[in-house]
Structures are given as structure tokens and as C-alpha cells.
Amino acid sequence: MAVYILSNRKIVRHKGEKVDSFSNDEYSIPNFRIAKCDFDSYKEPTAAAKKKKDYTNRNILNYKLFSEPEKQGYEEVLNVLLNEKGIQSSPLTANNLGGTQRLFYELYKNMSATKDRSDVLIFIHGYLYDFDDELKAILDLKKIFIDNPASPVEHILFVSWPASGSIIPLSYFDDKASSINSGTSLLRLFYFYTQFLKDIFSNRDLIPCNQRIHIMAHSMGNRVLQSMLYSLKRENILRVIDQVILLNADVSYKVFEDSEDSFNKLPLLANRISIYLNRQDLILGVSQFTKNILTPRLGKNGPSDITPYKDIVSIVDCTFVKDDVLSSFKFEVGNHWGYLSSSQVQNDIFQNLYGVDRNLISNRIKNNENIFTIIS
């Protein structure tokens, strides 16, 4: 089990610390850094501790930034792997690897070490998250997707992007700009990963682990994904993703249309795409009528037309689910966080990640060929 953070936040040195940290500032930088979360020494904080003003950053969850790689490419990863197999001698060890080299090396080693499912979930959070909120979200995601035996996920790559921590409406537009910049970081990760696959598996002594990688984007995190897809060249797309889960997506309902040239690339990238929507989503209703010139949102209204992709794109209506996991005023009124608040939504997602045929997923009714409603 491992949880990583990929972030284009600024790197800072907090007062009294001897190591670098991610900043809480609402500011993105062109490059991203990778960190690994430390759960070995993690202790559940008390309610009193959470109220303290110093309950920030590593006081929430410890993490360590990877060093930057000395050389570009993945030849050194190949040398380390071949040396560990006794095929080729090399003075390099895993400690010599940095950045995505270390990330891909560790994931490949861990995912290859078992015949059981050991999937990776790439998660992109939504609007109104500062870095402290992201660390708390990582703890929630670990409980839901790694600690739960109903989930095939063993590793999480959390995409941290500098969304605003303010509820002021204008911050929404700042988040739009940040999401576009962060999409570029996600695009670079994709290209690095495809290069890793080419460099490593061109050697016949190494074989793919045959595990699965999924992408899950919530709310405005879908705009980060959209930004990546805008710039992704069709001729460079490899089908390296199994499931794409779009949760309460705060993007236009037209994103699958060719004129948008964004989400219509997902069928080239992934085996299956599922759009989880809630027709009573208050947050997306506000987004539609105050910030997006009355443009219906994908996560509230569904897509305008997915006829060309109906074989692999599913619409999952969560309007009638119960908030039985988390039931505060925020969740009951907002209807925007079903993946956190409803066990029905969570169980549906787990079956999706396992690759269960969409017609056989339990507690659904089929409305038509590719539209389903979750029922109690």
C-alpha cells in the first residue's frame, strides 16, 4: 500500500522545519513535485487536537518529497530493476531514483509482487481545497478505497492542485485558471508514464504487472482532466487507463462533443467511462446559474450526446441515494459528495473498479442501454 501526492503547488520551508513542504498558497507553478505519505507513524488525532491552530501540514499527515531526478528518462530505473533481478550489474539502487522515476519504480515493484488486485487510483479533487484540506481528503480516500476490502485499490496518486480555500464566489474563477495550469502537470505525467512503459518493457526480461490504473475526478477536478485532454494529441494516446469515474463533474454537458475536443478522447485512453450525476446537486446548480452563463453541468444534467460512445460510457444517476456514511448539513443539502457520504455510491464505484459488467452491477435499475439509476 502506498499513497503519493503529485502537486504543482509552491515548495516552501516552514518555520522550525528542516525539510521542504507544499505550500497552502493559492498559486500554481509550471512544474510538479511528488511526495510519498507516511502512514507508519500516523495516529488518529483527537477532536481537541483538530481545533488547535497548528493542526496543519505535517501535523495532519506526514509526507516526504522525492528528490528531483539527476537524469531524465528511465534508463536508470531499468538498470536498477535488472540489477535486482541479477540480470545486469549496476551500482545504482532505488535510492538513486527521483521524481517520477521513483514513483513508477515503486508502483511497478509493488504491483508486480502479487497475483491479487493491486490497482492504482489517480484522484483529482474539486473546488475549495487548500493543502490542509487535501491532506484530510487523502485520509478519507485511504479509508474508503484502500482499507476497505470491497475495493481493488491498493495505491492512490492524489493530484494536488492549488484550489482556493475561500468561499468567496470570485475564487471560483481563480480555481478555473489553476485547474487549467494543473492540467498541464497531469499531461506531463501521462507522457512520462508512456515513456516509462516504452523504456522498461522494450527489455524482454521485464514484463508488465497486469494490474489496473483508474482515474477519478470530482467536481472541478474534471476541469483539470479536461485541460489535460485539450492538449493531448490523439496520435500520442495509449489505452493505459481501465476505469474513468467522473463524479458530479463541474464541466459543460457538451464535453463529449467533437466541437469541445476534450472528453471525446477518453474512449481512446480508457476501457470504460462512468458519469456519476445527481439531478439535485445544489453546488452544480449554483455553478450553472451564477458562474457558467447558464450552461448545464455534466454532473447534474448528464451529457448532451454520447451516442458514438454509448458502448463504453455509462451514466449513473445517484439522485435517490441516501447519505448514510456522512450526513451533515453540507452533504444532505449539497448532494455533491455522494462518493464520500453514501455507501450505495461507494459500492457502485467498487464494482465499477473491479470491472463488473455494467448490466450486472447490483442495486441498479437499467433505464436504457447505458443509463442506470442507483436504488436502495
Coordinates of C-alpha atoms in Angstrom, one line a residue:
M1 CA 0.0 0.0 0.0
A2 CA 1.3 3.5 -0.9
V3 CA -0.2 6.9 -1.3
Y4 CA 1.6 9.6 -3.3
I5 CA 0.9 13.3 -3.9
L6 CA 1.5 14.9 -7.2
S7 CA 1.4 18.7 -6.9
N8 CA 2.2 21.9 -8.7
R9 CA 2.0 23.9 -5.5
K10 CA 5.0 26.0 -4.4
I11 CA 7.6 24.4 -2.3
V12 CA 8.3 26.2 1.0
R13 CA 10.3 25.6 4.2
H14 CA 8.1 26.2 7.2
K15 CA 9.5 27.9 10.3
G16 CA 11.2 25.4 12.5
E17 CA 11.2 22.6 9.9
K18 CA 14.3 21.0 8.3
V19 CA 12.5 19.6 5.2
D20 CA 10.6 21.1 2.3
S21 CA 6.8 21.2 2.3
F22 CA 4.0 22.0 -0.1
S23 CA 2.6 25.5 0.3
N24 CA -1.0 26.4 1.2
D25 CA -0.8 29.4 -1.1
E26 CA -3.4 29.6 -3.9
Y27 CA -0.6 29.7 -6.5
S28 CA 0.5 27.1 -9.1
I29 CA 3.9 26.6 -10.6
P30 CA 4.8 25.2 -14.1
N31 CA 6.4 22.0 -12.7
F32 CA 5.1 19.4 -10.3
R33 CA 6.8 17.5 -7.5
I34 CA 6.0 14.1 -6.0
A35 CA 5.8 13.2 -2.3
K36 CA 5.0 9.9 -0.5
C37 CA 2.7 9.8 2.5
D38 CA 3.9 8.2 5.7
F39 CA 1.3 6.1 7.5
D40 CA 3.6 4.1 9.6
S41 CA 3.7 6.7 12.3
Y42 CA 0.2 8.0 11.7
K43 CA -2.1 8.5 14.8
E44 CA -5.7 9.4 14.6
P45 CA -5.9 13.0 16.0
T46 CA -8.2 13.7 18.9
A47 CA -11.1 16.2 18.5
A48 CA -9.2 18.6 20.7
A49 CA -6.1 18.4 18.5
K50 CA -8.0 19.2 15.4
K51 CA -9.1 22.5 17.0
K52 CA -5.6 23.7 17.5
K53 CA -4.3 26.3 15.2
D54 CA -1.1 24.4 14.5
Y55 CA -3.0 21.4 13.1
T56 CA -1.7 22.0 9.6
N57 CA 0.5 20.3 7.0
R58 CA 2.6 17.5 8.5
N59 CA 0.6 17.7 11.8
I60 CA -2.3 16.3 9.7
L61 CA -0.3 13.7 7.7
N62 CA 3.4 13.3 7.3
Y63 CA 4.9 13.1 3.8
K64 CA 8.3 13.2 2.2
L65 CA 9.1 14.9 -1.1
F66 CA 11.1 12.8 -3.6
S67 CA 14.3 14.4 -4.9
E68 CA 14.4 15.6 -8.4
P69 CA 16.0 13.0 -10.8
E70 CA 19.6 13.6 -11.8
K71 CA 18.9 12.4 -15.3
Q72 CA 15.8 12.5 -17.5
G73 CA 14.3 9.3 -18.8
Y74 CA 14.0 5.8 -17.2
E75 CA 17.2 4.1 -18.2
E76 CA 18.4 4.3 -14.6
V77 CA 15.1 2.6 -13.5
L78 CA 15.8 -0.2 -16.0
N79 CA 19.3 -0.6 -14.6
V80 CA 18.0 -0.9 -11.0
L81 CA 15.4 -3.4 -11.9
L82 CA 17.7 -5.6 -14.0
N83 CA 20.3 -5.4 -11.2
E84 CA 17.7 -6.5 -8.6
K85 CA 16.9 -9.5 -10.9
G86 CA 20.6 -10.4 -11.1
I87 CA 20.5 -10.0 -14.9
Q88 CA 22.8 -7.0 -15.1
S89 CA 25.2 -5.4 -12.7
S90 CA 24.7 -1.8 -11.7
P91 CA 26.0 0.4 -8.9
L92 CA 22.6 2.2 -8.9
T93 CA 19.9 1.4 -6.3
A94 CA 16.4 2.7 -5.7
N95 CA 17.8 5.5 -3.6
N96 CA 19.4 7.0 -6.7
L97 CA 16.0 7.5 -8.3
G98 CA 14.0 10.7 -8.0
G99 CA 10.7 12.1 -9.1
T100 CA 8.6 10.0 -11.5
Q101 CA 11.5 7.5 -11.7
R102 CA 11.0 6.6 -8.0
L103 CA 7.2 6.8 -8.3
F104 CA 7.0 4.4 -11.3
Y105 CA 9.7 2.1 -9.9
E106 CA 7.9 1.7 -6.5
L107 CA 4.5 1.2 -8.1
Y108 CA 5.8 -1.4 -10.6
K109 CA 7.6 -3.3 -7.8
N110 CA 4.6 -3.4 -5.6
M111 CA 2.0 -4.1 -8.3
S112 CA 4.2 -7.0 -9.6
A113 CA 4.7 -8.6 -6.2
T114 CA 1.2 -10.0 -6.0
K115 CA -1.3 -12.0 -8.1
D116 CA -4.2 -10.3 -6.4
R117 CA -5.6 -7.0 -7.5
S118 CA -3.3 -4.1 -6.6
D119 CA -4.8 -1.2 -8.6
V120 CA -3.8 2.4 -8.7
L121 CA -6.4 5.2 -8.3
I122 CA -5.5 8.6 -9.6
F123 CA -7.7 11.0 -7.8
I124 CA -8.3 14.7 -8.8
H125 CA -10.1 16.8 -6.2
G126 CA -12.6 19.6 -6.8
Y127 CA -13.2 23.2 -5.8
L128 CA -12.5 24.8 -2.4
Y129 CA -9.4 22.8 -1.2
D130 CA -6.3 24.3 0.4
F131 CA -3.4 21.9 1.0
D132 CA -4.5 21.1 4.5
D133 CA -8.0 20.1 3.1
E134 CA -6.2 17.9 0.6
L135 CA -4.3 16.0 3.4
K136 CA -7.6 15.4 5.2
A137 CA -9.1 14.2 1.9
I138 CA -6.2 11.8 1.5
L139 CA -7.0 10.2 4.8
D140 CA -10.7 9.8 3.8
L141 CA -9.8 8.3 0.5
K142 CA -7.4 5.8 2.1
K143 CA -10.2 4.6 4.4
I144 CA -12.7 4.3 1.5
F145 CA -10.5 2.8 -1.2
I146 CA -7.5 1.1 0.4
D147 CA -8.7 0.0 3.8
N148 CA -12.0 -1.4 2.5
P149 CA -11.6 -5.0 1.2
A150 CA -14.5 -4.3 -1.2
S151 CA -12.2 -2.1 -3.2
P152 CA -9.4 -3.4 -5.5
V153 CA -7.4 -0.2 -4.9
E154 CA -4.0 -0.6 -3.1
H155 CA -2.3 2.6 -4.2
I156 CA -3.5 6.2 -4.6
L157 CA -1.9 9.0 -6.6
F158 CA -3.5 12.2 -5.3
V159 CA -3.4 15.1 -7.7
S160 CA -3.0 18.2 -5.6
W161 CA -3.8 21.5 -7.3
P162 CA -4.0 24.9 -5.7
A163 CA -7.7 25.4 -5.5
S164 CA -8.9 28.3 -3.4
G165 CA -9.7 27.8 0.3
S166 CA -12.2 30.7 0.1
I167 CA -15.9 30.5 -0.3
I168 CA -15.9 34.0 -2.0
P169 CA -17.6 33.5 -5.4
L170 CA -14.7 35.2 -7.3
S171 CA -12.4 32.5 -6.1
Y172 CA -14.2 30.1 -8.4
F173 CA -12.7 31.8 -11.4
D174 CA -9.2 31.7 -9.8
D175 CA -9.8 27.9 -9.5
K176 CA -10.7 27.8 -13.1
A177 CA -7.3 29.3 -14.0
S178 CA -5.4 27.0 -11.5
S179 CA -7.2 23.9 -12.9
I180 CA -6.0 24.7 -16.4
N181 CA -2.4 25.1 -15.2
S182 CA -2.7 21.8 -13.3
G183 CA -4.0 20.0 -16.3
T184 CA -0.6 20.7 -17.9
S185 CA 1.1 18.8 -15.0
L186 CA -1.3 15.9 -15.5
L187 CA -0.4 15.9 -19.2
R188 CA 3.3 15.7 -18.4
L189 CA 2.7 12.8 -16.0
F190 CA 0.9 10.9 -18.8
Y191 CA 3.7 11.5 -21.2
F192 CA 6.3 10.5 -18.6
Y193 CA 4.3 7.3 -17.9
T194 CA 4.1 6.3 -21.6
Q195 CA 7.8 6.9 -21.9
F196 CA 8.4 4.7 -18.8
L197 CA 6.4 1.9 -20.4
K198 CA 8.4 2.1 -23.6
D199 CA 11.8 2.3 -21.9
I200 CA 11.1 -0.5 -19.4
F201 CA 9.2 -3.0 -21.4
S202 CA 11.4 -2.8 -24.5
N203 CA 13.6 -5.1 -22.4
R204 CA 12.3 -8.7 -22.7
D205 CA 13.5 -9.6 -19.2
L206 CA 10.8 -7.4 -17.7
I207 CA 7.1 -8.0 -18.1
P208 CA 4.0 -5.8 -17.3
C209 CA 2.4 -6.3 -13.9
N210 CA -1.1 -6.6 -15.5
Q211 CA -2.6 -4.5 -12.7
R212 CA -5.0 -1.6 -13.5
I213 CA -4.9 2.1 -13.2
H214 CA -8.0 4.2 -12.8
I215 CA -8.8 7.9 -12.9
M216 CA -11.4 9.5 -10.6
A217 CA -12.2 13.2 -10.9
H218 CA -14.7 15.1 -8.6
S219 CA -16.4 18.4 -9.3
M220 CA -14.0 20.9 -10.8
G221 CA -11.3 18.3 -10.8
N222 CA -12.9 17.3 -14.1
R223 CA -11.7 20.7 -15.4
V224 CA -8.2 19.6 -14.6
L225 CA -8.8 16.5 -16.6
Q226 CA -10.3 18.5 -19.4
S227 CA -7.3 20.7 -19.5
M228 CA -5.1 17.7 -20.0
L229 CA -7.3 16.3 -22.7
Y230 CA -7.4 19.5 -24.6
S231 CA -3.6 19.3 -25.1
L232 CA -3.4 15.5 -25.5
K233 CA -2.6 14.6 -29.1
R234 CA -4.7 11.8 -30.4
E235 CA -1.7 10.1 -32.1
N236 CA 0.0 10.0 -28.7
I237 CA -2.8 8.4 -26.8
L238 CA -2.3 4.9 -25.4
R239 CA -5.1 2.9 -23.7
V240 CA -3.4 2.8 -20.3
I241 CA -6.4 3.5 -18.1
D242 CA -9.0 1.0 -17.1
Q243 CA -11.9 2.9 -15.5
V244 CA -12.6 6.6 -15.5
I245 CA -15.0 7.8 -12.9
L246 CA -16.5 11.3 -13.3
L247 CA -18.1 12.4 -10.1
N248 CA -20.5 15.4 -10.0
A249 CA -18.5 16.9 -12.8
D250 CA -18.4 20.7 -13.0
V251 CA -17.8 20.9 -16.7
S252 CA -20.2 21.6 -19.6
Y253 CA -22.7 18.9 -20.6
K254 CA -21.2 19.2 -24.1
V255 CA -17.7 18.0 -23.2
F256 CA -18.1 14.7 -25.2
E257 CA -19.0 16.6 -28.4
D258 CA -16.3 16.8 -31.1
S259 CA -16.5 20.6 -31.0
E260 CA -15.1 20.5 -27.4
D261 CA -12.3 18.1 -28.4
S262 CA -11.7 17.0 -24.8
F263 CA -13.7 14.2 -23.2
N264 CA -14.3 12.7 -26.6
K265 CA -10.6 11.5 -26.2
L266 CA -11.4 9.5 -23.1
P267 CA -12.6 6.4 -25.1
L268 CA -9.1 6.3 -26.6
L269 CA -7.5 6.4 -23.2
A270 CA -9.7 4.2 -21.1
N271 CA -11.7 0.9 -21.2
R272 CA -14.8 2.4 -19.6
I273 CA -16.1 5.8 -18.5
S274 CA -18.8 6.3 -15.9
I275 CA -20.6 9.6 -15.3
Y276 CA -22.0 9.8 -11.8
L277 CA -24.6 12.5 -11.5
N278 CA -27.1 13.9 -9.1
R279 CA -30.0 15.9 -10.6
Q280 CA -30.5 17.6 -7.2
D281 CA -26.8 18.8 -7.0
L282 CA -27.1 22.2 -5.4
I283 CA -23.5 23.1 -5.9
L284 CA -23.6 22.4 -9.6
G285 CA -26.9 24.3 -9.8
V286 CA -25.2 27.4 -8.3
S287 CA -22.3 26.9 -10.7
Q288 CA -24.6 26.8 -13.7
F289 CA -26.7 29.8 -12.8
T290 CA -24.0 32.1 -11.4
K291 CA -20.6 31.3 -13.0
N292 CA -21.1 29.4 -16.2
I293 CA -23.6 31.5 -18.2
L294 CA -26.4 29.1 -17.7
T295 CA -24.5 26.2 -19.3
P296 CA -25.8 22.9 -17.8
R297 CA -23.3 20.9 -15.9
L298 CA -22.3 17.3 -16.8
G299 CA -22.6 16.1 -13.2
K300 CA -26.2 17.5 -12.8
N301 CA -27.8 17.2 -16.2
G302 CA -25.8 14.5 -17.9
P303 CA -24.1 14.7 -21.3
S304 CA -25.7 16.3 -24.3
D305 CA -24.9 13.4 -26.7
I306 CA -22.7 10.3 -26.2
T307 CA -24.2 8.2 -29.0
P308 CA -20.8 7.5 -30.5
Y309 CA -19.5 6.2 -27.2
K310 CA -22.6 4.5 -25.7
D311 CA -20.9 1.1 -25.6
I312 CA -18.2 2.3 -23.1
V313 CA -19.7 5.4 -21.5
S314 CA -22.3 4.9 -18.7
I315 CA -24.5 7.4 -16.9
V316 CA -25.2 6.5 -13.3
D317 CA -27.9 8.5 -11.6
C318 CA -27.3 9.0 -7.9
T319 CA -30.3 11.3 -7.2
F320 CA -32.1 8.9 -4.9
V321 CA -29.2 7.6 -2.8
K322 CA -29.1 8.0 1.0
D323 CA -26.3 9.8 2.9
D324 CA -25.7 7.0 5.4
V325 CA -21.9 7.4 5.8
L326 CA -21.7 11.2 6.3
S327 CA -24.9 13.0 6.9
S328 CA -24.1 16.6 7.9
F329 CA -26.0 19.6 6.6
K330 CA -23.3 20.0 3.9
F331 CA -23.9 16.6 2.4
E332 CA -27.6 16.5 2.8
V333 CA -28.3 19.9 1.2
G334 CA -25.4 19.9 -1.3
N335 CA -26.0 16.5 -2.9
H336 CA -22.5 16.9 -4.3
W337 CA -20.3 14.5 -2.4
G338 CA -22.0 11.1 -2.8
Y339 CA -18.7 9.2 -3.1
L340 CA -18.0 10.3 0.5
S341 CA -21.5 10.4 2.0
S342 CA -23.3 7.3 0.5
S343 CA -22.4 3.7 0.9
Q344 CA -24.6 3.0 -2.1
V345 CA -22.5 5.2 -4.3
Q346 CA -19.3 3.7 -2.9
N347 CA -20.4 0.1 -3.5
D348 CA -21.4 1.0 -7.1
I349 CA -17.9 2.6 -7.6
F350 CA -16.2 -0.5 -6.1
Q351 CA -18.0 -2.8 -8.6
N352 CA -17.0 -0.5 -11.4
L353 CA -13.4 -0.6 -10.4
Y354 CA -13.5 -4.4 -10.3
G355 CA -14.7 -4.3 -13.9
V356 CA -18.1 -5.9 -13.3
D357 CA -20.3 -5.7 -16.4
R358 CA -22.3 -2.5 -16.1
N359 CA -25.5 -4.6 -16.6
L360 CA -24.6 -6.8 -13.7
I361 CA -23.7 -4.2 -11.0
S362 CA -26.0 -4.7 -8.1
N363 CA -28.6 -2.2 -6.7
R364 CA -29.1 -0.5 -10.1
I365 CA -32.0 -0.3 -12.4
K366 CA -31.5 0.0 -16.1
N367 CA -33.2 3.0 -17.7
N368 CA -31.9 2.3 -21.2
E369 CA -28.8 0.9 -22.9
N370 CA -26.3 2.9 -21.0
I371 CA -28.2 4.9 -18.3
F372 CA -28.7 3.4 -14.8
T373 CA -30.2 4.6 -11.5
I374 CA -28.8 3.5 -8.1
I375 CA -31.6 2.2 -5.9
S376 CA -31.8 1.2 -2.3

